[in-house]
XYZ file of C-alpha atoms in Angstrom:
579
model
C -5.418 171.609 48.960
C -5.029 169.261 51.883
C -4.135 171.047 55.499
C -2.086 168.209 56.456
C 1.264 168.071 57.994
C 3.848 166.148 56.879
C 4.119 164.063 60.223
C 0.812 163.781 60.435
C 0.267 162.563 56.820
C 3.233 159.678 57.541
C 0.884 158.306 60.181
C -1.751 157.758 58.136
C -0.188 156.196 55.721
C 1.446 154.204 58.026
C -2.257 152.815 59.087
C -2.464 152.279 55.659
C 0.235 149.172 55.304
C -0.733 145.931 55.710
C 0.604 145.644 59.352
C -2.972 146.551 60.179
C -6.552 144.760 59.475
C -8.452 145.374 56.296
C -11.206 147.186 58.330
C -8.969 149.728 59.918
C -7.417 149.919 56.222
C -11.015 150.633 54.971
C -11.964 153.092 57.612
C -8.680 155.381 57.474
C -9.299 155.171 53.325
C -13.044 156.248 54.020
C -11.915 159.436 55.927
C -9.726 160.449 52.704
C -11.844 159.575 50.021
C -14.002 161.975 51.555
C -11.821 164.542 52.120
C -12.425 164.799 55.857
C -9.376 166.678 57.081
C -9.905 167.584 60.078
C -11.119 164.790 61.365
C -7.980 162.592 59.716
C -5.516 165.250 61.502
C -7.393 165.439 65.242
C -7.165 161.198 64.697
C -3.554 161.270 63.595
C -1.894 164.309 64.488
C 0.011 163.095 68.098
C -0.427 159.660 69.810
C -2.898 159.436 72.860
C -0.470 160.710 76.299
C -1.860 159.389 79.606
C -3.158 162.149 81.279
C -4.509 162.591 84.686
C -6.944 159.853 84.396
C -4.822 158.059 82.183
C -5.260 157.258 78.276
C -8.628 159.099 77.493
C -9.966 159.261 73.731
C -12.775 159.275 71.001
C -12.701 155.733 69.617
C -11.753 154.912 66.081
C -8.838 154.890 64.074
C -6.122 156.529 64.457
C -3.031 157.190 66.643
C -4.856 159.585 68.513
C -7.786 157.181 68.974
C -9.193 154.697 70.929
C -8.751 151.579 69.855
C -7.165 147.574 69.283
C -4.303 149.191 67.891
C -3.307 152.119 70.377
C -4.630 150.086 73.450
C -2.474 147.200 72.142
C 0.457 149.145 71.768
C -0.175 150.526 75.429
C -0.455 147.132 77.077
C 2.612 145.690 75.174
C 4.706 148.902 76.495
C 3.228 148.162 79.644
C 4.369 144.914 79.783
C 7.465 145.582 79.035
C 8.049 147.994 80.962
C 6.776 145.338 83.940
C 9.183 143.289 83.043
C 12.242 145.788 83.082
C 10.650 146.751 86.822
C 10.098 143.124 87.951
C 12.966 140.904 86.491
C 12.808 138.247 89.642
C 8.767 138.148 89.914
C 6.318 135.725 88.426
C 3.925 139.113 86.858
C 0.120 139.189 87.823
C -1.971 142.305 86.507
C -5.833 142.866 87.328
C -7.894 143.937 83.918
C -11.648 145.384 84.658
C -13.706 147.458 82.480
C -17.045 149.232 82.446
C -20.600 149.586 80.583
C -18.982 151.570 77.778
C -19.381 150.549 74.209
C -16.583 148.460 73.102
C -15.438 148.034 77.133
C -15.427 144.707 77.341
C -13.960 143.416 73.745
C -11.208 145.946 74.800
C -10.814 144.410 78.062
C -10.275 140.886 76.493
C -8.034 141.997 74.281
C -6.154 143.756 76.699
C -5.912 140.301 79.125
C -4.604 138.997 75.681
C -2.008 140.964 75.602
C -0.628 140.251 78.625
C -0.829 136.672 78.715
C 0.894 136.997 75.044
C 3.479 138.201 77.093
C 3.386 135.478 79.423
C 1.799 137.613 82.183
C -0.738 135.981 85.000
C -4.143 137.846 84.177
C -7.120 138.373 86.645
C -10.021 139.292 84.411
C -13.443 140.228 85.749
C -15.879 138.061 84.193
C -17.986 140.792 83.710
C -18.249 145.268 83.925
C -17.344 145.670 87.454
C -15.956 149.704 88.681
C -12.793 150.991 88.463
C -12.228 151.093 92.477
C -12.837 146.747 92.559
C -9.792 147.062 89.868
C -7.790 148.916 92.182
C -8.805 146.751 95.178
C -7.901 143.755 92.931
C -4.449 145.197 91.961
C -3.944 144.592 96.233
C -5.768 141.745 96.944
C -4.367 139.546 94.350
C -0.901 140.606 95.100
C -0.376 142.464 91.046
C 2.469 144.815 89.849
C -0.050 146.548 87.803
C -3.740 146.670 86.464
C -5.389 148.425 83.889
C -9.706 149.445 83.231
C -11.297 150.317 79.989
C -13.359 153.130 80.974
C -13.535 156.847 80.079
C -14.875 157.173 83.451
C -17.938 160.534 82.428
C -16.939 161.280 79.348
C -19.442 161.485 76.395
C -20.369 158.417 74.756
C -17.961 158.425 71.917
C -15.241 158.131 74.003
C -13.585 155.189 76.008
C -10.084 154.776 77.617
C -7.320 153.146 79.505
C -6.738 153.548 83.430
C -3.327 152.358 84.141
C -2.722 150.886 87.804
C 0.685 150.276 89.736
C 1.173 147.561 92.233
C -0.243 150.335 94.899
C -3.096 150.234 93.932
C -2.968 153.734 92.530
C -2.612 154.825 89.004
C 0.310 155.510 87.487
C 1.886 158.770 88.638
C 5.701 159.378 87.744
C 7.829 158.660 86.780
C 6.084 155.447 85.748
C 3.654 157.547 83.662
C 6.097 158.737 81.445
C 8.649 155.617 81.876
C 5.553 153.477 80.514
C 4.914 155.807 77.220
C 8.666 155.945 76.384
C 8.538 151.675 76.048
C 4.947 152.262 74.286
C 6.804 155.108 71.982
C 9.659 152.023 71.532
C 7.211 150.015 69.900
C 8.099 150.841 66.360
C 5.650 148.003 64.617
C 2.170 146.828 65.062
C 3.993 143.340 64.579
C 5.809 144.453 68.133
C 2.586 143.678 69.622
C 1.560 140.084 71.082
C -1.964 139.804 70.694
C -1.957 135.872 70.618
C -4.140 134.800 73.711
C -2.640 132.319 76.003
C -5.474 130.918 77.383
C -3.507 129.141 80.577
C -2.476 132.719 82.078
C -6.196 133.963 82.543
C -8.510 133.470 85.467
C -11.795 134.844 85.244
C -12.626 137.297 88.776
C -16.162 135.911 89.165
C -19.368 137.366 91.352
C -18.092 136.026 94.421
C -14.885 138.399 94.671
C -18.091 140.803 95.089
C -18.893 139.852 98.672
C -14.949 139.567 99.821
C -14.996 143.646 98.270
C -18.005 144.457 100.210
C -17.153 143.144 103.623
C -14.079 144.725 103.779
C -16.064 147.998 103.305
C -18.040 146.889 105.773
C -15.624 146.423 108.345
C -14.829 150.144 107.666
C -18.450 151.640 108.929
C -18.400 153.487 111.986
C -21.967 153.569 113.490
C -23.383 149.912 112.603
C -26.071 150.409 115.246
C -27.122 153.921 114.192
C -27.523 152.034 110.173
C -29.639 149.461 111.762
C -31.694 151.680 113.652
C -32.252 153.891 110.477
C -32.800 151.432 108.411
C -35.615 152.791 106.535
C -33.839 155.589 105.572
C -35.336 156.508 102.091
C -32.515 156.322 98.949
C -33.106 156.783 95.364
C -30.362 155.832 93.478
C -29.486 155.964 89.918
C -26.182 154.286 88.463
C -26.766 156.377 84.548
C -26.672 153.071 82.354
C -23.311 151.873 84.635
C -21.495 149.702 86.696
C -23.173 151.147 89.544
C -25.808 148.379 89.525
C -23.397 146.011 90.462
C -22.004 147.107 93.545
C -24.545 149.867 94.800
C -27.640 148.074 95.525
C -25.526 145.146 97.205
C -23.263 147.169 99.749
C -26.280 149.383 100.703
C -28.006 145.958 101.398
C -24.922 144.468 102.934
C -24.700 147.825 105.527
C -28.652 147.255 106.768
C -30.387 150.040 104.627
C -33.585 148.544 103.454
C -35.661 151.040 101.646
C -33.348 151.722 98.666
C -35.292 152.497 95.139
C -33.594 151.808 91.813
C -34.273 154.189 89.063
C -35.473 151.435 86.873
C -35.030 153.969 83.465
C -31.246 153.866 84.103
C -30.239 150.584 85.986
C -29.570 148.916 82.935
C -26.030 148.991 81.687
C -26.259 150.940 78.267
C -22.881 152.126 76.819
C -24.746 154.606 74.695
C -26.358 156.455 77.916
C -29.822 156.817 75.894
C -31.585 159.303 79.004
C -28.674 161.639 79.591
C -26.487 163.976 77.213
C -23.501 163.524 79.755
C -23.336 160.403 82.013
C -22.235 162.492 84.636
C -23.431 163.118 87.983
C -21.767 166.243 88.109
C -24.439 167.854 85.362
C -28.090 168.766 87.004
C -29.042 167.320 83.883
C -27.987 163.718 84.116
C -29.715 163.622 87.566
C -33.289 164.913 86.527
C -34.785 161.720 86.597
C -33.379 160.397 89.545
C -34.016 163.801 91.624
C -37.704 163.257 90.285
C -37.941 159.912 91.669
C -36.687 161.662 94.990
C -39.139 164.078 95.486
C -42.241 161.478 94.377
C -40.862 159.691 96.789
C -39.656 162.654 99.770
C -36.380 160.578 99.578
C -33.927 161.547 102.154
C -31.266 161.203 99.768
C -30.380 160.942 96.170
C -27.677 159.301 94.575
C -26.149 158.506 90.970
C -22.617 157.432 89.656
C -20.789 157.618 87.014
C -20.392 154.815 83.925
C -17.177 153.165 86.085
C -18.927 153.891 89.306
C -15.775 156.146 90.854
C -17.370 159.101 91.230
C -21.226 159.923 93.173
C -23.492 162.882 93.015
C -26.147 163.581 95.661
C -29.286 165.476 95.945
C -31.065 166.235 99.577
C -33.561 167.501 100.968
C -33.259 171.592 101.598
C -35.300 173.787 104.510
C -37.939 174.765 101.900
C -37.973 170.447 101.585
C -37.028 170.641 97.847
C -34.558 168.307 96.322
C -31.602 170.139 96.124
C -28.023 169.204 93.958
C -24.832 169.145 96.634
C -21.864 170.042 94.724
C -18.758 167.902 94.626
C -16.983 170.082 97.633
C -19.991 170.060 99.593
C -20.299 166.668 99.536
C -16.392 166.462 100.552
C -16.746 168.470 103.314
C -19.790 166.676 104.923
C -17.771 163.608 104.473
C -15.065 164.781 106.250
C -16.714 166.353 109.143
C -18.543 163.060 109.463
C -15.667 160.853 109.567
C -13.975 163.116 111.892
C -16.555 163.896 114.444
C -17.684 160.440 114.781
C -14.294 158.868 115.056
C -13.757 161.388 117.940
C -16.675 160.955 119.168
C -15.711 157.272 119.405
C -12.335 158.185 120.960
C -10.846 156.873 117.375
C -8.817 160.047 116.407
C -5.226 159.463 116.769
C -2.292 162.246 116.347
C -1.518 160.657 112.728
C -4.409 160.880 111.113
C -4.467 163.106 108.303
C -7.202 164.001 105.473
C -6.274 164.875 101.460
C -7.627 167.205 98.842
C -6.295 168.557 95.789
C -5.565 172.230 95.416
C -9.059 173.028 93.647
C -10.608 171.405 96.493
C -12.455 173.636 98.570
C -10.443 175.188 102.068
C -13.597 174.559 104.035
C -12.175 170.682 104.043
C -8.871 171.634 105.643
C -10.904 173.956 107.779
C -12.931 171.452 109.355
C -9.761 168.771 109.463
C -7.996 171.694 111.253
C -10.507 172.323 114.040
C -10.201 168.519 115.249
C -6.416 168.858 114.991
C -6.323 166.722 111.889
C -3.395 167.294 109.276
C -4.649 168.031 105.689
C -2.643 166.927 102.669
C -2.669 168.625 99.596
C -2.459 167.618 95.839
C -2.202 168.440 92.215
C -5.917 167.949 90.681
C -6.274 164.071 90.000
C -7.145 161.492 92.884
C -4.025 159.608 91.556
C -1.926 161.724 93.316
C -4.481 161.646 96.834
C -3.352 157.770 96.223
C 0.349 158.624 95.661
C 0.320 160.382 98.865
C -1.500 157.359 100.894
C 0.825 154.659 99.658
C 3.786 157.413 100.596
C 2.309 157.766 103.954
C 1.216 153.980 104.366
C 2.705 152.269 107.764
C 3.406 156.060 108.955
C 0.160 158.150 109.231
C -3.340 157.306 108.864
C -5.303 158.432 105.946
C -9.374 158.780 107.212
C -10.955 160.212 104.098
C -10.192 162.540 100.817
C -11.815 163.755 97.984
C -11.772 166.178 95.293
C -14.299 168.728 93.928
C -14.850 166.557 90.645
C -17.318 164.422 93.230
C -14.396 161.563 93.889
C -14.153 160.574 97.472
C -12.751 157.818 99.483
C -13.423 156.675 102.790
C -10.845 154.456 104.156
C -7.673 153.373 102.556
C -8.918 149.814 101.006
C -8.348 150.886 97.806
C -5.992 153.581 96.016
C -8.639 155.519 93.908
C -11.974 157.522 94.759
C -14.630 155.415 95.143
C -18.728 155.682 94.478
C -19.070 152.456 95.702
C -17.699 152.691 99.424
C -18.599 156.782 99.303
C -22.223 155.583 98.678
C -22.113 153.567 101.425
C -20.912 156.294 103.843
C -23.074 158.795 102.596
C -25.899 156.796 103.319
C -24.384 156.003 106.881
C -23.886 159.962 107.509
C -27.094 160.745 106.364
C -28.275 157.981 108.763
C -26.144 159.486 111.377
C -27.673 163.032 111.186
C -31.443 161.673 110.950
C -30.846 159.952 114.702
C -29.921 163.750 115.844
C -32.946 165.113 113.741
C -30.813 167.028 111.085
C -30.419 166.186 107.802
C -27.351 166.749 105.616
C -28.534 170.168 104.505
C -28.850 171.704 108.143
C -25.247 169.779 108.428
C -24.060 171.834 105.680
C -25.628 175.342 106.890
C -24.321 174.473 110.159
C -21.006 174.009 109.025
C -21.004 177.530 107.195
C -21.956 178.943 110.107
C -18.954 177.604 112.440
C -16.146 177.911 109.448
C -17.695 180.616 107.492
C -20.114 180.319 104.026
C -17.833 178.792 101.058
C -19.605 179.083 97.451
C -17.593 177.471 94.658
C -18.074 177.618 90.970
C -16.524 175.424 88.289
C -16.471 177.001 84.549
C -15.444 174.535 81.531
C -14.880 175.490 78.038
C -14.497 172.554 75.572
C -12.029 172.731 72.913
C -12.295 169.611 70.841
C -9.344 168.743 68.184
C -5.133 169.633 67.643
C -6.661 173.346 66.894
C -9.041 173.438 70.153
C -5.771 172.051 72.510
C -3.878 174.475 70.168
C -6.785 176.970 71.625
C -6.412 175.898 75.168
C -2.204 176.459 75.446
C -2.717 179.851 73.722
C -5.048 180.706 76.498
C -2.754 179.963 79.347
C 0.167 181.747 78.254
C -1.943 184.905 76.958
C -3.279 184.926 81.171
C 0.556 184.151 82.210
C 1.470 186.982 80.153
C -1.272 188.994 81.454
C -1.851 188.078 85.143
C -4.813 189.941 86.316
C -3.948 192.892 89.020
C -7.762 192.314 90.271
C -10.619 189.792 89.844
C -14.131 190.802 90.534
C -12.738 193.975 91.645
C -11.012 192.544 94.589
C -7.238 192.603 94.707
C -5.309 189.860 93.614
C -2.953 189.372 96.511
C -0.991 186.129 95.112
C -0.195 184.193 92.109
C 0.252 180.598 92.393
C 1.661 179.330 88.870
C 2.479 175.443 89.326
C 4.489 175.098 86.165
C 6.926 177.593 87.365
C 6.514 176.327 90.751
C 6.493 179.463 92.571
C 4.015 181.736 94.570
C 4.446 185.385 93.685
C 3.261 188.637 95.517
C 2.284 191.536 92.761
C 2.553 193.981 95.525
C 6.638 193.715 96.000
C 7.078 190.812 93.884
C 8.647 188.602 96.717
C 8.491 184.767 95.795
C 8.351 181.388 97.677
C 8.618 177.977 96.314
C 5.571 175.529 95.460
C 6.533 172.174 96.804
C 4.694 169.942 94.309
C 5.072 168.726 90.941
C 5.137 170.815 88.367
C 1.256 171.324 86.445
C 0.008 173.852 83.894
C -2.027 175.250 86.946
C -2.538 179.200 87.147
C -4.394 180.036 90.985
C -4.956 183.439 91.874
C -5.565 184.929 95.652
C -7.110 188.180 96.610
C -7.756 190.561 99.450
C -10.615 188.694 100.208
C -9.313 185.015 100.565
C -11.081 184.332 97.007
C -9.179 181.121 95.119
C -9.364 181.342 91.568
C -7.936 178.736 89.592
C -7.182 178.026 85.348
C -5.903 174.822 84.397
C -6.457 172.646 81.764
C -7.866 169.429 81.557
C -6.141 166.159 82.008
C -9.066 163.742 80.920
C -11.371 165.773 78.375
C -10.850 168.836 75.571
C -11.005 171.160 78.101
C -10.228 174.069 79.864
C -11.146 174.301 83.016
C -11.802 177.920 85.845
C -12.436 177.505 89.460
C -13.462 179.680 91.612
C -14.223 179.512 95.753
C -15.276 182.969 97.536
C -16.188 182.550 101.495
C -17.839 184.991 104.037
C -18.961 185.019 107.620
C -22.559 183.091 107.906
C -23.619 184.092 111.509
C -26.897 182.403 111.419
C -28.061 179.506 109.307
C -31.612 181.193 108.667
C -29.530 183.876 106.469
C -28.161 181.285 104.532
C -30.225 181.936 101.293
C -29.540 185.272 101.240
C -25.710 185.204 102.007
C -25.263 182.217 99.338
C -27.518 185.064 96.336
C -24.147 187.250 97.373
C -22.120 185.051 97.379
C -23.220 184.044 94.007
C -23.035 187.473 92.439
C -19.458 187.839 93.223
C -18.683 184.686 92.179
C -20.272 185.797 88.765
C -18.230 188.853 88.665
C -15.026 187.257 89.362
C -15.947 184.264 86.649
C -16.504 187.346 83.971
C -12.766 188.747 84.452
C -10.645 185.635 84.923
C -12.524 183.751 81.858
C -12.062 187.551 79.850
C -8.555 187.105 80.871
């Protein structure tokens, strides 16, 4: 007895009808000849939603799928939503895409939507990352741009960054303003896929260089690069656009000892030497922290398939390799920016710094110490970009960066960046070498003057309608019952960003959250402790944070303090994912 819904079932055999090709036809007929169920309900059962990193999917047929179909019907409601916004302007959009599977033909067909549509198209001529789309969207003057990437997703997926005229991606109400004109679209025959040849311009190489010295221009010790310029980097781009951009602005800045892992330079859209093309896992950089230590690299660095986001491995006091975690690397960022821009007499009393509210404190910490404003966000760098292009002309936005290992120095483009964060981390590390430290001591030292932060990130996948079924369950079973302790530590606050309002369990007094609403549950105890439940925006997942901090009086104790630190951490992890 089929399992499927009634609105469900009228989608497939919607995709059924001739308004599609005979090999979608074929395909949707092969899932039900076979009796695959589940899979025809997880493809049909809702249409993809942009999400925090926009349109995200497994590709295939479907409504709920990546492919010509949905992605045409998003660029057509695009455009006309473009139109409705921009009735007097001539309409230029950027299109980009990565080393994905698929990327590319999705990326023409995109452009050939819009210039269906009578739309000016700048099309990269070949995989370029997702923060030269962004700087595109500025340079060539666009109301919007879009990239075909699924940034670190698995393999089997690919999606659909939408960009304003910012620079920045869509955040409302254009988000939802977009999918109500793609919802419109009642007909595949709605949808112009009829290239006009005449409105596309191919973005070739040499927009590269015109990228890459505006980065340039941003570097803040030129003379300590060039005197360090055989500062030892292994970098790794896992099978992705990385390659493009990496090698060439580290050249371009003066480093000159830079090594290639040669078993993932090449652009691969099935990532065959990683499960997860994400520098975020250990896993995907293995090989890369291998070439390190052959090599006693002084740092190690890998990005992701669309190059946005950077992991980093360096050297520790026992002189082993060591993984930084995403708000590690934030926060050495940020101290470097800051304390060589005052250093240079270049701090000024607008300057602020962003990071999103499961960012780590010890970033607004260090911002505070040099009388530097911190911003903070809902979880997604599109809203660190919101809050630039709010701020633009006003205040001064040095650096940002979330814990998902997305930074941005500099406010070239509207999205985190591997590219320029590459750059700068090879600059800091560069920096900290001249004063015979290297980014580890950095980091102790920085635990030692703002106290020892240890952060923890827990993700449970839930793939299909029944695992996002799985997921919503979960947050309103822990709404319904908030934890009175974590860890054994008091929980002192409730921060629940749907409701928009902080609460205090001991006599239940209340104050507003002033940001958007988000299906965001944080928790605060006696300690200071931030634990935080929220759900995914970009993969089948639920996501727990957690940050715990304690006094570090000497950096020779740091080992020991961070085993602690661990342990609670571990404790509190048990109860809230319990919960």
């Amino acid at each position: 007895m089929s399992t499927i819904d009634l609105a469900t079932q009228a989608r497939v055999d919607r995709w059924l009808t001739e308004e599609y090709d005979s090999e979608t036809v074929a395909a949707v007929q092969q899932l039900i000849d076979t009796n695959q169920d589940t899979e025809l309900v997880d493809s049909f059962y809702k249409a993809l939603e942009f999400g925090t990193g926009g349109l995200r999917g497994i590709m295939g047929v479907g409504s709920n799928r990546v492919n010509k179909y949905t992605l045409g019907q998003a660029t057509q409601g695009l455009a006309n939503y473009l139109k409705k916004q921009f009735p007097d302007q001539a309409l230029k959009v950027a299109v980009s895409y990565d080393s994905r599977n698929n990327s590319q033909k999705l990326g023409h067909l995109v452009a050939d939507v819009f210039s269906a549509n009578d739309i000016e198209v700048f099309l990269f001529e070949e995989l370029r990352p997702t923060p030269m789309l962004s700087f595109a969207v500025r340079h060539f003057g666009c109301q919007s741009g879009v990239m075909l990437t699924a940034s670190h997703n698995p393999k089997e997926y690919n999606g659909y960054k939408a960009y304003w005229s910012d620079g920045g991606q869509l955040v409302a109400p254009h988000d939802k303003n977009v999918i109500e004109e793609v919802n419109a679209i009642q007909s595949v025959r709605d949808i112009k896929f009829d290239r006009k040849p005449e409105n596309i311009h191919l973005v070739k190489e040499d927009f590269d260089e015109i990228y890459i010295q505006a980065n340039k221009a941003l570097s803040i010790n030129p003379d300590i690069v060039a005197a360090q310029k055989d500062l030892k980097i292994v970098f790794s781009p896992i099978h992705g656009t990385g390659i493009t951009l990496v090698p060439k602005i580290l050249t371009a800045w003066g480093f000159e000892n830079v090594h290639i892992v040669a078993e993932q330079a090449e652009p691969n859209g099935d990532f065959p030497t990683v499960v997860y093309p994400n520098p975020e896992e250990e896993e995907a950089m293995s090989i890369a922290m291998k070439q390190g230590k052959a090599l006693d690299a002084d740092i190690v660095m890998a990005t992701d398939p669309d190059a946005d986001r950077v992991g980093l491995a360096v050297k520790n006091h026992a002189g082993e390799i060591q993984l930084l975690n995403g708000n590690q690397i934030g926060s050495l960022l940020t101290y470097y920016v800051l304390s060589a821009r005052k250093e240079k007499g270049e701090l000024h009393g607008n300057d602020y710094v962003v990071k999103t509210i499961v960012t780590t404190n010890l970033i607004s910490d260090i911002a505070s110490s040099f009388s530097v404003k911190t911003e903070e966000t809902l979880t997604g760098f599109k809203f660190i970009g919101e809050v630039m292009t709010k701020l633009d002309g006003q205040e001064r936005y040095l650096v940002g960066g979330e814990e998902s290992y997305g930074f941005l120095v500099g406010d070239l483009v509207r999205d985190k960046d591997a590219i320029n964060s590459c750059a700068f981390i090879a600059e800091m590390a560069a920096y900290f070498k001249s004063r015979g430290k290297s980014l580890f001591d950095v980091l102790t030292e920085l635990y030692t003057t703002y106290g020892c932060y240890q952060e923890k990130l827990i993700s449970l996948t839930k793939k299909g309608k029944a695992g996002a079924e799985e997921i919503k369950q979960m947050m309103a079973d822990l709404r319904a019952n908030l934890p009175t302790s974590l860890g054994g530590i008091e929980v002192k606050e409730v921060r629940d960003y749907q409701a928009s309002v902080a609460t205090s369990p001991a006599d239940g007094s209340t104050a507003a959250i002033d940001l958007p609403k988000s299906d965001v549950l944080q928790f605060i105890t006696a300690d200071g402790d931030v634990i935080s439940a929220r759900p995914s925006g970009t993969e089948p997942k639920i996501k727990f944070y957690c940050s715990v901090k304690t006094p570090l009086e000497d950096t020779k104790a740091y080992d020991q303090i961070a085993v602690k630190l661990e342990e609670k951490v571990t404790r509190i992890m048990a109860d809230i994912v319990k919960n």
